[in-house]
mmCIF file of C-alpha atoms in Angstrom:
data_model
loop_
_atom_site.group_PDB
_atom_site.id
_atom_site.type_symbol
_atom_site.label_atom_id
_atom_site.label_comp_id
_atom_site.label_asym_id
_atom_site.label_seq_id
_atom_site.Cartn_x
_atom_site.Cartn_y
_atom_site.Cartn_z
ATOM 1 C CA MET A 267 -6.661 22.610 -29.470
ATOM 2 C CA ASP A 268 -6.623 22.860 -33.069
ATOM 3 C CA LEU A 269 -8.441 21.606 -36.206
ATOM 4 C CA ALA A 270 -5.442 19.634 -37.783
ATOM 5 C CA ASP A 271 -7.313 16.493 -37.498
ATOM 6 C CA LEU A 272 -10.563 17.931 -39.093
ATOM 7 C CA THR A 273 -8.562 19.844 -41.862
ATOM 8 C CA PRO A 274 -9.519 18.461 -45.336
ATOM 9 C CA ASP A 275 -6.953 17.338 -47.526
ATOM 10 C CA LEU A 276 -5.244 20.134 -49.606
ATOM 11 C CA THR A 277 -6.952 20.022 -52.757
ATOM 12 C CA THR A 278 -10.494 20.139 -51.021
ATOM 13 C CA PHE A 279 -9.449 22.898 -48.824
ATOM 14 C CA LEU A 280 -8.277 24.869 -51.918
ATOM 15 C CA GLY A 281 -11.137 24.165 -53.953
ATOM 16 C CA LYS A 282 -13.817 24.726 -51.055
ATOM 17 C CA ALA A 283 -11.958 28.152 -49.983
ATOM 18 C CA ALA A 284 -11.660 29.238 -53.623
ATOM 19 C CA TYR A 285 -15.067 28.656 -54.147
ATOM 20 C CA VAL A 286 -16.271 30.663 -50.807
ATOM 21 C CA GLN A 287 -14.121 33.711 -52.103
ATOM 22 C CA LEU A 288 -15.929 33.427 -55.297
ATOM 23 C CA MET A 289 -19.159 33.680 -53.447
ATOM 24 C CA ILE A 290 -18.028 36.773 -51.201
ATOM 25 C CA PHE A 291 -16.837 38.508 -54.539
ATOM 26 C CA GLU A 292 -20.205 37.719 -56.019
ATOM 27 C CA ASN A 293 -21.979 39.082 -52.823
ATOM 28 C CA ALA A 294 -19.789 42.420 -52.790
ATOM 29 C CA SER A 295 -20.233 43.064 -56.404
ATOM 30 C CA ARG A 296 -24.150 42.631 -56.135
ATOM 31 C CA VAL A 297 -23.676 45.367 -53.513
ATOM 32 C CA VAL A 298 -21.458 47.721 -55.720
ATOM 33 C CA ALA A 299 -24.201 47.322 -58.608
ATOM 34 C CA THR A 300 -27.006 48.146 -56.204
ATOM 35 C CA ALA A 301 -25.035 50.824 -54.203
ATOM 36 C CA PRO A 302 -27.254 54.074 -53.424
ATOM 37 C CA THR A 303 -24.232 56.398 -54.291
ATOM 38 C CA THR A 304 -21.039 56.620 -56.129
ATOM 39 C CA GLU A 305 -19.105 56.791 -52.850
ATOM 40 C CA ALA A 306 -20.495 53.363 -51.789
ATOM 41 C CA LYS A 307 -19.936 51.879 -54.977
ATOM 42 C CA THR A 308 -16.187 52.980 -55.052
ATOM 43 C CA ILE A 309 -15.675 51.588 -51.680
ATOM 44 C CA LEU A 310 -17.278 48.310 -52.055
ATOM 45 C CA SER A 311 -15.715 47.855 -55.278
ATOM 46 C CA ASP A 312 -12.519 47.648 -53.436
ATOM 47 C CA VAL A 313 -13.997 45.113 -51.108
ATOM 48 C CA ALA A 314 -15.032 42.862 -54.043
ATOM 49 C CA GLY A 315 -11.576 43.336 -55.658
ATOM 50 C CA PHE A 316 -9.849 41.919 -52.184
ATOM 51 C CA ALA A 317 -12.137 38.660 -52.367
ATOM 52 C CA LEU A 318 -11.498 38.457 -55.880
ATOM 53 C CA ALA A 319 -7.833 38.711 -55.433
ATOM 54 C CA LYS A 320 -8.216 35.884 -52.869
ATOM 55 C CA HIS A 321 -10.068 33.744 -55.094
ATOM 56 C CA GLN A 322 -7.463 34.193 -58.060
ATOM 57 C CA GLY A 323 -4.606 33.547 -55.462
ATOM 58 C CA LEU A 324 -6.312 30.248 -54.298
ATOM 59 C CA THR A 325 -7.283 29.104 -57.989
ATOM 60 C CA GLU A 326 -3.581 29.842 -58.797
ATOM 61 C CA GLU A 327 -2.551 27.771 -55.917
ATOM 62 C CA ILE A 328 -4.763 24.704 -57.294
ATOM 63 C CA GLU A 329 -3.217 25.197 -60.827
ATOM 64 C CA ARG A 330 0.220 25.187 -59.132
ATOM 65 C CA HIS A 331 -0.254 21.709 -57.802
ATOM 66 C CA GLY A 332 -1.558 20.553 -61.238
ATOM 67 C CA GLY A 333 -5.345 20.886 -60.607
ATOM 68 C CA ASP A 334 -7.954 22.335 -62.968
ATOM 69 C CA ALA A 335 -9.728 24.892 -60.545
ATOM 70 C CA ALA A 336 -13.359 24.777 -62.134
ATOM 71 C CA ARG A 337 -13.072 21.138 -61.849
ATOM 72 C CA ILE A 338 -11.835 21.061 -58.239
ATOM 73 C CA MET A 339 -14.480 23.547 -57.210
ATOM 74 C CA GLU A 340 -17.457 21.912 -58.940
ATOM 75 C CA PRO A 341 -18.339 19.416 -56.329
ATOM 76 C CA PHE A 342 -18.567 22.384 -53.464
ATOM 77 C CA ALA A 343 -20.775 24.694 -55.659
ATOM 78 C CA ARG A 344 -24.213 23.349 -54.716
ATOM 79 C CA GLU A 345 -23.851 23.777 -51.084
ATOM 80 C CA VAL A 346 -21.864 27.136 -51.192
ATOM 81 C CA ASP A 347 -24.480 28.503 -53.466
ATOM 82 C CA ALA A 348 -27.381 27.400 -51.468
ATOM 83 C CA PHE A 349 -25.938 29.155 -48.519
ATOM 84 C CA GLN A 350 -25.216 32.443 -50.879
ATOM 85 C CA ARG A 351 -29.095 32.164 -51.660
ATOM 86 C CA MET A 352 -29.947 31.677 -47.679
ATOM 87 C CA THR A 353 -27.884 34.653 -46.801
ATOM 88 C CA GLN A 354 -28.403 37.330 -49.584
ATOM 89 C CA GLY A 355 -30.429 39.631 -47.537
ATOM 90 C CA HIS A 356 -33.991 41.046 -48.374
ATOM 91 C CA ASP A 357 -32.567 44.528 -49.309
ATOM 92 C CA TRP A 358 -29.123 46.294 -49.844
ATOM 93 C CA PHE A 359 -28.605 46.824 -46.119
ATOM 94 C CA GLU A 360 -28.790 43.311 -45.315
ATOM 95 C CA SER A 361 -26.789 42.387 -48.351
ATOM 96 C CA VAL A 362 -24.015 44.493 -47.264
ATOM 97 C CA THR A 363 -24.127 43.183 -43.520
ATOM 98 C CA THR A 364 -23.692 39.795 -45.048
ATOM 99 C CA CYS A 365 -20.585 40.847 -46.851
ATOM 100 C CA TYR A 366 -19.454 42.271 -43.438
ATOM 101 C CA LEU A 367 -20.224 39.493 -40.892
ATOM 102 C CA ALA A 368 -20.505 36.277 -43.180
ATOM 103 C CA ALA A 369 -17.410 37.181 -44.853
ATOM 104 C CA GLY A 370 -15.752 38.082 -41.834
ATOM 105 C CA PHE A 371 -16.476 34.834 -39.960
ATOM 106 C CA LEU A 372 -15.410 32.527 -43.311
ATOM 107 C CA ASN A 373 -12.270 34.686 -43.688
ATOM 108 C CA ASP A 374 -11.258 34.027 -39.932
ATOM 109 C CA PHE A 375 -12.417 30.259 -40.294
ATOM 110 C CA PHE A 376 -10.456 29.433 -43.320
ATOM 111 C CA LEU A 377 -7.418 31.043 -41.774
ATOM 112 C CA ARG A 378 -7.756 29.065 -38.717
ATOM 113 C CA LEU A 379 -8.246 25.852 -40.787
ATOM 114 C CA ALA A 380 -5.253 26.586 -42.785
ATOM 115 C CA GLY A 381 -3.093 25.997 -39.951
ATOM 116 C CA GLY A 382 -3.859 22.473 -39.964
ATOM 117 C CA LEU A 383 -2.536 21.743 -43.666
ATOM 118 C CA SER A 384 0.782 20.261 -43.772
ATOM 119 C CA THR A 385 2.186 21.313 -47.022
ATOM 120 C CA SER A 386 4.984 23.467 -47.951
ATOM 121 C CA ALA A 387 2.685 25.854 -49.711
ATOM 122 C CA LEU A 388 1.570 26.859 -46.660
ATOM 123 C CA PRO A 389 3.139 30.133 -46.332
ATOM 124 C CA ARG A 390 1.750 31.158 -49.367
ATOM 125 C CA ILE A 391 -1.940 30.010 -48.607
ATOM 126 C CA LEU A 392 -1.429 31.977 -45.531
ATOM 127 C CA ALA A 393 -0.471 35.125 -47.273
ATOM 128 C CA ILE A 394 -3.502 34.760 -49.470
ATOM 129 C CA LEU A 395 -6.069 34.400 -46.698
ATOM 130 C CA GLU A 396 -4.531 36.940 -44.257
ATOM 131 C CA ALA A 397 -4.471 39.528 -46.935
ATOM 132 C CA GLU A 398 -6.648 42.749 -46.543
ATOM 133 C CA SER A 399 -10.310 42.097 -47.035
ATOM 134 C CA GLY A 400 -11.682 45.148 -46.533
ATOM 135 C CA GLU A 401 -13.758 44.744 -43.489
ATOM 136 C CA ASN A 402 -13.220 48.137 -41.921
ATOM 137 C CA LEU A 403 -14.420 49.691 -45.197
ATOM 138 C CA ILE A 404 -17.693 47.925 -45.078
ATOM 139 C CA ALA A 405 -18.040 48.351 -41.395
ATOM 140 C CA LYS A 406 -17.476 52.481 -41.806
ATOM 141 C CA GLU A 407 -19.966 52.108 -44.745
ATOM 142 C CA LEU A 408 -22.733 50.239 -42.573
ATOM 143 C CA LEU A 409 -22.004 52.257 -39.396
ATOM 144 C CA SER A 410 -22.956 55.828 -41.295
ATOM 145 C CA ALA A 411 -26.116 54.096 -42.333
ATOM 146 C CA ILE A 412 -27.117 52.937 -38.869
ATOM 147 C CA GLU A 413 -26.028 55.960 -36.838
ATOM 148 C CA GLY A 414 -29.471 57.777 -36.245
ATOM 149 C CA ASN A 415 -31.536 55.064 -37.537
ATOM 150 C CA PRO A 416 -32.718 52.702 -34.699
ATOM 151 C CA ARG A 417 -35.173 50.769 -36.821
ATOM 152 C CA LEU A 418 -32.447 50.009 -39.624
ATOM 153 C CA ALA A 419 -30.017 48.903 -36.303
ATOM 154 C CA ALA A 420 -32.648 46.816 -34.651
ATOM 155 C CA ARG A 421 -33.485 45.035 -38.279
ATOM 156 C CA LEU A 422 -29.516 44.541 -39.053
ATOM 157 C CA ALA A 423 -29.161 43.153 -35.369
ATOM 158 C CA LEU A 424 -31.630 40.412 -36.364
ATOM 159 C CA TRP A 425 -29.948 39.856 -39.797
ATOM 160 C CA GLY A 426 -26.829 39.259 -37.999
ATOM 161 C CA ARG A 427 -28.248 36.764 -35.405
ATOM 162 C CA ARG A 428 -29.726 34.765 -38.176
ATOM 163 C CA LEU A 429 -26.483 35.073 -40.463
ATOM 164 C CA VAL A 430 -24.166 33.492 -37.912
ATOM 165 C CA GLY A 431 -26.290 30.244 -37.685
ATOM 166 C CA ASP A 432 -26.326 29.619 -41.492
ATOM 167 C CA THR A 433 -22.661 30.561 -41.579
ATOM 168 C CA MET A 434 -21.657 28.226 -38.777
ATOM 169 C CA LEU A 435 -23.229 25.543 -40.831
ATOM 170 C CA ILE A 436 -21.339 26.345 -43.961
ATOM 171 C CA ALA A 437 -17.983 26.148 -42.105
ATOM 172 C CA ARG A 438 -19.014 23.028 -40.171
ATOM 173 C CA TRP A 439 -19.484 21.588 -43.704
ATOM 174 C CA THR A 440 -15.779 22.541 -44.664
ATOM 175 C CA LEU A 441 -14.766 20.551 -41.781
ATOM 176 C CA GLY A 442 -13.712 16.713 -42.142
ATOM 177 C CA THR A 443 -14.751 14.082 -39.483
ATOM 178 C CA THR A 444 -12.740 11.395 -38.210
ATOM 179 C CA GLU A 445 -14.109 8.176 -36.672
ATOM 180 C CA ASN A 446 -14.373 9.615 -32.903
ATOM 181 C CA HIS A 447 -17.349 12.190 -33.173
ATOM 182 C CA ASP A 448 -17.305 13.141 -29.491
ATOM 183 C CA SER A 449 -13.614 14.117 -29.991
ATOM 184 C CA ASP A 450 -14.260 15.952 -33.063
ATOM 185 C CA GLU A 451 -16.917 17.886 -31.394
ATOM 186 C CA ALA A 452 -14.481 18.704 -28.407
ATOM 187 C CA ARG A 453 -11.952 19.955 -31.119
ATOM 188 C CA ILE A 454 -14.551 22.053 -33.064
ATOM 189 C CA GLU A 455 -16.197 23.628 -30.085
ATOM 190 C CA PRO A 456 -13.587 26.050 -28.704
ATOM 191 C CA VAL A 457 -12.574 27.104 -32.240
ATOM 192 C CA PHE A 458 -16.225 27.916 -33.010
ATOM 193 C CA THR A 459 -16.476 29.986 -29.678
ATOM 194 C CA GLU A 460 -13.597 32.078 -30.845
ATOM 195 C CA LEU A 461 -15.262 32.720 -33.984
ATOM 196 C CA ILE A 462 -18.268 33.657 -32.521
ATOM 197 C CA ALA A 463 -16.404 35.940 -30.207
ATOM 198 C CA ALA A 464 -15.034 37.755 -33.396
ATOM 199 C CA HIS A 465 -18.450 37.766 -34.777
ATOM 200 C CA THR A 466 -19.725 39.650 -31.654
ATOM 201 C CA ARG A 467 -16.700 42.244 -31.983
ATOM 202 C CA ARG A 468 -17.907 42.674 -35.562
ATOM 203 C CA MET A 469 -21.624 43.548 -34.327
ATOM 204 C CA ASP A 470 -20.401 45.691 -31.358
ATOM 205 C CA ALA A 471 -18.352 47.752 -34.120
ATOM 206 C CA LEU A 472 -21.710 48.628 -35.589
ATOM 207 C CA GLY A 473 -23.388 49.190 -32.146
ATOM 208 C CA LEU A 474 -25.589 45.973 -32.569
ATOM 209 C CA THR A 475 -26.275 43.469 -30.075
ATOM 210 C CA ALA A 476 -25.108 39.887 -31.025
ATOM 211 C CA MET B 1295 -7.965 62.928 -88.250
ATOM 212 C CA ASP B 1296 -8.206 62.780 -84.640
ATOM 213 C CA LEU B 1297 -10.329 63.474 -81.590
ATOM 214 C CA ALA B 1298 -8.045 65.983 -79.845
ATOM 215 C CA ASP B 1299 -10.285 68.901 -80.196
ATOM 216 C CA LEU B 1300 -13.248 66.861 -78.839
ATOM 217 C CA THR B 1301 -11.345 65.451 -75.838
ATOM 218 C CA PRO B 1302 -12.661 66.427 -72.454
ATOM 219 C CA ASP B 1303 -10.254 67.956 -69.928
ATOM 220 C CA LEU B 1304 -8.211 65.294 -68.135
ATOM 221 C CA THR B 1305 -10.592 65.318 -65.022
ATOM 222 C CA THR B 1306 -13.829 64.606 -66.980
ATOM 223 C CA PHE B 1307 -12.070 62.110 -68.926
ATOM 224 C CA LEU B 1308 -10.499 60.314 -65.981
ATOM 225 C CA GLY B 1309 -13.998 60.538 -64.340
ATOM 226 C CA LYS B 1310 -16.257 59.444 -67.315
ATOM 227 C CA ALA B 1311 -13.503 56.321 -67.852
ATOM 228 C CA ALA B 1312 -13.490 55.560 -64.360
ATOM 229 C CA TYR B 1313 -17.314 55.039 -64.073
ATOM 230 C CA VAL B 1314 -17.656 53.337 -67.279
ATOM 231 C CA GLN B 1315 -15.085 50.701 -66.281
ATOM 232 C CA LEU B 1316 -16.979 50.381 -63.138
ATOM 233 C CA MET B 1317 -19.994 49.844 -65.024
ATOM 234 C CA ILE B 1318 -18.314 47.162 -66.958
ATOM 235 C CA PHE B 1319 -17.127 45.316 -63.994
ATOM 236 C CA GLU B 1320 -20.635 45.471 -62.393
ATOM 237 C CA ASN B 1321 -21.847 43.876 -65.902
ATOM 238 C CA ALA B 1322 -19.235 41.048 -65.716
ATOM 239 C CA SER B 1323 -19.938 40.569 -62.101
ATOM 240 C CA ARG B 1324 -23.425 39.999 -62.711
ATOM 241 C CA VAL B 1325 -22.716 37.130 -65.386
ATOM 242 C CA VAL B 1326 -20.217 35.475 -62.830
ATOM 243 C CA ALA B 1327 -22.934 35.414 -60.257
ATOM 244 C CA THR B 1328 -25.578 33.965 -62.987
ATOM 245 C CA ALA B 1329 -23.037 31.831 -64.813
ATOM 246 C CA PRO B 1330 -24.303 28.359 -65.216
ATOM 247 C CA THR B 1331 -21.195 26.507 -64.913
ATOM 248 C CA THR B 1332 -18.167 26.743 -62.397
ATOM 249 C CA GLU B 1333 -15.874 27.052 -65.395
ATOM 250 C CA ALA B 1334 -18.013 29.826 -66.969
ATOM 251 C CA LYS B 1335 -17.751 31.646 -63.331
ATOM 252 C CA THR B 1336 -14.088 31.193 -63.194
ATOM 253 C CA ILE B 1337 -13.506 32.744 -66.710
ATOM 254 C CA LEU B 1338 -15.852 35.417 -66.400
ATOM 255 C CA SER B 1339 -14.368 36.650 -62.924
ATOM 256 C CA ASP B 1340 -11.103 36.965 -64.624
ATOM 257 C CA VAL B 1341 -12.793 39.327 -66.843
ATOM 258 C CA ALA B 1342 -14.496 41.207 -63.867
ATOM 259 C CA GLY B 1343 -11.118 41.650 -62.607
ATOM 260 C CA PHE B 1344 -9.493 43.070 -65.538
ATOM 261 C CA ALA B 1345 -12.351 45.891 -65.514
ATOM 262 C CA LEU B 1346 -12.035 46.371 -61.916
ATOM 263 C CA ALA B 1347 -8.129 46.782 -62.451
ATOM 264 C CA LYS B 1348 -8.874 49.497 -64.991
ATOM 265 C CA HIS B 1349 -11.475 51.340 -62.844
ATOM 266 C CA GLN B 1350 -8.867 51.402 -59.720
ATOM 267 C CA GLY B 1351 -6.085 52.377 -61.956
ATOM 268 C CA LEU B 1352 -8.198 55.254 -63.226
ATOM 269 C CA THR B 1353 -9.580 56.510 -59.655
ATOM 270 C CA GLU B 1354 -5.850 56.295 -58.364
ATOM 271 C CA GLU B 1355 -5.081 58.532 -61.248
ATOM 272 C CA ILE B 1356 -7.820 60.770 -60.260
ATOM 273 C CA GLU B 1357 -6.429 60.840 -56.677
ATOM 274 C CA ARG B 1358 -2.974 61.311 -57.791
ATOM 275 C CA HIS B 1359 -4.258 64.582 -59.451
ATOM 276 C CA GLY B 1360 -5.662 65.479 -56.037
ATOM 277 C CA GLY B 1361 -9.332 64.846 -56.751
ATOM 278 C CA ASP B 1362 -11.888 62.577 -54.953
ATOM 279 C CA ALA B 1363 -12.715 59.637 -57.298
ATOM 280 C CA ALA B 1364 -16.420 59.341 -56.097
ATOM 281 C CA ARG B 1365 -17.185 63.097 -56.227
ATOM 282 C CA ILE B 1366 -15.728 63.254 -59.808
ATOM 283 C CA MET B 1367 -17.324 60.380 -61.228
ATOM 284 C CA GLU B 1368 -20.724 61.563 -59.526
ATOM 285 C CA PRO B 1369 -22.062 63.907 -62.435
ATOM 286 C CA PHE B 1370 -21.597 60.716 -64.812
ATOM 287 C CA ALA B 1371 -23.420 58.259 -63.044
ATOM 288 C CA ARG B 1372 -26.875 58.778 -64.335
ATOM 289 C CA GLU B 1373 -26.104 58.714 -67.833
ATOM 290 C CA VAL B 1374 -23.773 55.441 -67.504
ATOM 291 C CA ASP B 1375 -26.638 53.672 -65.115
ATOM 292 C CA ALA B 1376 -29.182 54.594 -67.783
ATOM 293 C CA PHE B 1377 -27.066 52.944 -70.636
ATOM 294 C CA GLN B 1378 -26.511 50.049 -68.432
ATOM 295 C CA ARG B 1379 -30.138 49.275 -67.805
ATOM 296 C CA MET B 1380 -30.648 49.308 -71.286
ATOM 297 C CA THR B 1381 -28.002 47.069 -72.454
ATOM 298 C CA GLN B 1382 -28.352 44.712 -69.359
ATOM 299 C CA GLY B 1383 -30.142 41.947 -71.735
ATOM 300 C CA HIS B 1384 -32.884 39.916 -71.207
ATOM 301 C CA ASP B 1385 -30.832 36.432 -70.101
ATOM 302 C CA TRP B 1386 -27.575 35.534 -69.279
ATOM 303 C CA PHE B 1387 -26.245 35.276 -72.979
ATOM 304 C CA GLU B 1388 -27.371 38.551 -73.746
ATOM 305 C CA SER B 1389 -25.682 40.124 -70.963
ATOM 306 C CA VAL B 1390 -22.385 38.151 -71.792
ATOM 307 C CA THR B 1391 -22.760 39.412 -75.339
ATOM 308 C CA THR B 1392 -23.054 43.075 -73.810
ATOM 309 C CA CYS B 1393 -19.685 42.108 -71.922
ATOM 310 C CA TYR B 1394 -18.097 41.290 -74.959
ATOM 311 C CA LEU B 1395 -19.341 43.925 -77.458
ATOM 312 C CA ALA B 1396 -20.207 47.077 -75.366
ATOM 313 C CA ALA B 1397 -17.197 46.909 -73.397
ATOM 314 C CA GLY B 1398 -15.091 46.074 -76.542
ATOM 315 C CA PHE B 1399 -16.471 49.257 -78.240
ATOM 316 C CA LEU B 1400 -16.223 51.357 -75.109
ATOM 317 C CA ASN B 1401 -12.460 49.996 -74.533
ATOM 318 C CA ASP B 1402 -11.347 50.781 -77.884
ATOM 319 C CA PHE B 1403 -12.964 54.454 -77.892
ATOM 320 C CA PHE B 1404 -11.585 55.454 -74.758
ATOM 321 C CA LEU B 1405 -7.990 54.305 -75.701
ATOM 322 C CA ARG B 1406 -8.651 56.300 -78.935
ATOM 323 C CA LEU B 1407 -9.892 59.216 -76.835
ATOM 324 C CA ALA B 1408 -7.196 59.322 -74.510
ATOM 325 C CA GLY B 1409 -4.455 60.255 -77.536
ATOM 326 C CA GLY B 1410 -6.119 63.765 -77.599
ATOM 327 C CA LEU B 1411 -5.072 64.464 -73.945
ATOM 328 C CA SER B 1412 -2.320 66.607 -73.204
ATOM 329 C CA THR B 1413 -0.865 65.508 -69.956
ATOM 330 C CA SER B 1414 2.478 64.113 -68.488
ATOM 331 C CA ALA B 1415 0.189 61.435 -67.203
ATOM 332 C CA LEU B 1416 -0.596 59.933 -70.549
ATOM 333 C CA PRO B 1417 1.627 56.990 -70.587
ATOM 334 C CA ARG B 1418 0.284 55.828 -67.180
ATOM 335 C CA ILE B 1419 -3.153 56.332 -68.530
ATOM 336 C CA LEU B 1420 -2.556 54.411 -71.836
ATOM 337 C CA ALA B 1421 -1.197 51.527 -69.991
ATOM 338 C CA ILE B 1422 -4.348 51.266 -67.831
ATOM 339 C CA LEU B 1423 -6.754 51.501 -70.924
ATOM 340 C CA GLU B 1424 -4.405 49.106 -73.074
ATOM 341 C CA ALA B 1425 -4.181 46.326 -70.112
ATOM 342 C CA GLU B 1426 -5.832 43.157 -70.647
ATOM 343 C CA SER B 1427 -9.616 43.304 -70.704
ATOM 344 C CA GLY B 1428 -10.477 39.263 -71.486
ATOM 345 C CA GLU B 1429 -12.097 39.884 -74.668
ATOM 346 C CA ASN B 1430 -10.954 36.600 -75.988
ATOM 347 C CA LEU B 1431 -11.995 34.730 -72.989
ATOM 348 C CA ILE B 1432 -15.594 36.103 -73.367
ATOM 349 C CA ALA B 1433 -15.574 35.246 -77.160
ATOM 350 C CA LYS B 1434 -14.518 31.779 -76.364
ATOM 351 C CA GLU B 1435 -17.154 31.422 -73.813
ATOM 352 C CA LEU B 1436 -19.936 32.930 -76.252
ATOM 353 C CA LEU B 1437 -18.805 30.624 -79.063
ATOM 354 C CA SER B 1438 -19.122 27.134 -77.296
ATOM 355 C CA ALA B 1439 -22.612 28.315 -76.641
ATOM 356 C CA ILE B 1440 -23.438 29.478 -80.063
ATOM 357 C CA GLU B 1441 -21.985 26.758 -81.907
ATOM 358 C CA GLY B 1442 -24.397 24.339 -83.168
ATOM 359 C CA ASN B 1443 -27.315 26.698 -81.698
ATOM 360 C CA PRO B 1444 -28.585 28.708 -84.747
ATOM 361 C CA ARG B 1445 -31.498 30.089 -82.904
ATOM 362 C CA LEU B 1446 -29.230 31.466 -79.982
ATOM 363 C CA ALA B 1447 -26.894 32.943 -82.716
ATOM 364 C CA ALA B 1448 -29.707 34.516 -84.432
ATOM 365 C CA ARG B 1449 -31.033 36.113 -81.187
ATOM 366 C CA LEU B 1450 -27.428 37.437 -80.424
ATOM 367 C CA ALA B 1451 -27.094 39.000 -83.626
ATOM 368 C CA LEU B 1452 -29.855 40.846 -83.234
ATOM 369 C CA TRP B 1453 -28.785 41.883 -79.886
ATOM 370 C CA GLY B 1454 -25.398 42.945 -81.053
ATOM 371 C CA ARG B 1455 -26.982 45.099 -83.652
ATOM 372 C CA ARG B 1456 -29.067 46.639 -80.874
ATOM 373 C CA LEU B 1457 -26.072 47.281 -78.732
ATOM 374 C CA VAL B 1458 -24.097 49.076 -80.837
ATOM 375 C CA GLY B 1459 -26.386 51.998 -81.216
ATOM 376 C CA ASP B 1460 -26.742 52.478 -77.733
ATOM 377 C CA THR B 1461 -23.262 52.148 -77.297
ATOM 378 C CA MET B 1462 -22.146 54.716 -79.976
ATOM 379 C CA LEU B 1463 -24.591 57.067 -77.956
ATOM 380 C CA ILE B 1464 -22.889 56.774 -74.591
ATOM 381 C CA ALA B 1465 -19.392 57.195 -76.600
ATOM 382 C CA ARG B 1466 -20.668 60.245 -78.338
ATOM 383 C CA TRP B 1467 -21.934 61.713 -74.891
ATOM 384 C CA THR B 1468 -18.413 61.438 -73.734
ATOM 385 C CA LEU B 1469 -16.976 63.846 -76.286
ATOM 386 C CA GLY B 1470 -16.700 67.444 -75.866
ATOM 387 C CA THR B 1471 -17.984 69.632 -78.485
ATOM 388 C CA THR B 1472 -16.287 72.844 -80.364
ATOM 389 C CA GLU B 1473 -18.200 75.749 -81.892
ATOM 390 C CA ASN B 1474 -18.128 74.395 -85.258
ATOM 391 C CA HIS B 1475 -20.417 71.354 -85.062
ATOM 392 C CA ASP B 1476 -20.057 70.399 -88.940
ATOM 393 C CA SER B 1477 -16.249 70.309 -88.181
ATOM 394 C CA ASP B 1478 -16.964 67.926 -84.931
ATOM 395 C CA GLU B 1479 -19.059 65.666 -87.025
ATOM 396 C CA ALA B 1480 -16.522 65.360 -89.612
ATOM 397 C CA ARG B 1481 -13.764 64.210 -86.854
ATOM 398 C CA ILE B 1482 -16.029 62.037 -85.207
ATOM 399 C CA GLU B 1483 -17.228 60.077 -88.250
ATOM 400 C CA PRO B 1484 -14.022 58.472 -89.491
ATOM 401 C CA VAL B 1485 -13.381 57.287 -85.888
ATOM 402 C CA PHE B 1486 -16.622 55.854 -85.542
ATOM 403 C CA THR B 1487 -16.417 54.043 -88.618
ATOM 404 C CA GLU B 1488 -13.391 52.204 -87.158
ATOM 405 C CA LEU B 1489 -14.719 51.347 -83.975
ATOM 406 C CA ILE B 1490 -17.818 49.844 -85.840
ATOM 407 C CA ALA B 1491 -15.334 48.029 -88.167
ATOM 408 C CA ALA B 1492 -13.875 46.546 -84.862
ATOM 409 C CA HIS B 1493 -17.366 45.790 -83.671
ATOM 410 C CA THR B 1494 -18.036 44.038 -86.900
ATOM 411 C CA ARG B 1495 -14.813 41.897 -86.379
ATOM 412 C CA ARG B 1496 -15.848 41.006 -82.882
ATOM 413 C CA MET B 1497 -19.285 39.913 -84.198
ATOM 414 C CA ASP B 1498 -17.328 37.869 -86.838
ATOM 415 C CA ALA B 1499 -15.599 36.202 -84.245
ATOM 416 C CA LEU B 1500 -18.881 34.621 -83.264
ATOM 417 C CA GLY B 1501 -19.968 33.619 -86.660
ATOM 418 C CA LEU B 1502 -22.857 36.338 -86.073
ATOM 419 C CA THR B 1503 -23.630 38.678 -88.799
ATOM 420 C CA ALA B 1504 -23.259 42.613 -87.709
#
């Protein structure tokens, strides 16, 4: 089972992936700017840098294929911006949780989806998507806030459960379709089951129930 | 005339410079997140990346000397955060102008100040501070907004004049002092005159009167 038939064409893939990484970068930057401690700022600025590096790698790839990055990302901005607004969180901890869970899910998803691309650029694209994202750094930051604060833990568990729904929708939007919708769903389902299992492991790492 | 006598010790210099670059990064990230077009987002995310690279280069330098970056930056956070709040601007264009003018001034200032450090790390530190900051990218972005919009130009000219005062104060705060305050002022004045001349050239590049 794979997503090959549902993988968008290379340009669409790169445009969506690049704009999603830009959003992940923006989210991480926002929590840098509002971080309560200098230490948190320092850690989260590394996370922002990792997402920015992915964004830049992907836009370079677009330009390598002769495209204009801004123009190619443009049609996808509205959908991704709406997702960003819905998932920005009500305070700093929810926003950091979004940086951890939504970014983690989307990083997994795009890496998985890239496997369906048929292009000689695949090794380069995989290298960009597989690069460090700082997930463990955010988990450590969140864990130290959650420990000994059951009320915060309960709130973030709720937030994490809400996030996964919105994140699956934006991932679903990235996929193409074939003429056989039943077969599409049969292909998508096991992949999403895996992605949700990874999401649950991320929640577990914080001691939260998914 | 130089600032050698007024240059803080290496650790203080690196801590202040690293935290100032983090602030510049945060300001650039904020205008990425609120940019009106995907093209502006793409350009400004490069600018954010340049500041982040300087911040990271400087924190690595702190760690190379055995320091903990967050702990060393901590005492400078309050002053720089206050500067950041005062200069954040009332809308997107003012914020971008801050990214252009305040960052430009501070980049010049720290580069100049670094000349007074006596350390074998100087070549590395200079390389970090001299690296690309994306100043021309921001100028181009602002220029295209100002052209044909005299009202915006007048507002940003006013903002630029206000900014330079606050920016000089934060630069002044970075300097040490000796016991001879008259002599300190005599050393500082010509340097600030040069920095203000560079500020005026930045304003000119936008067609604004400093």
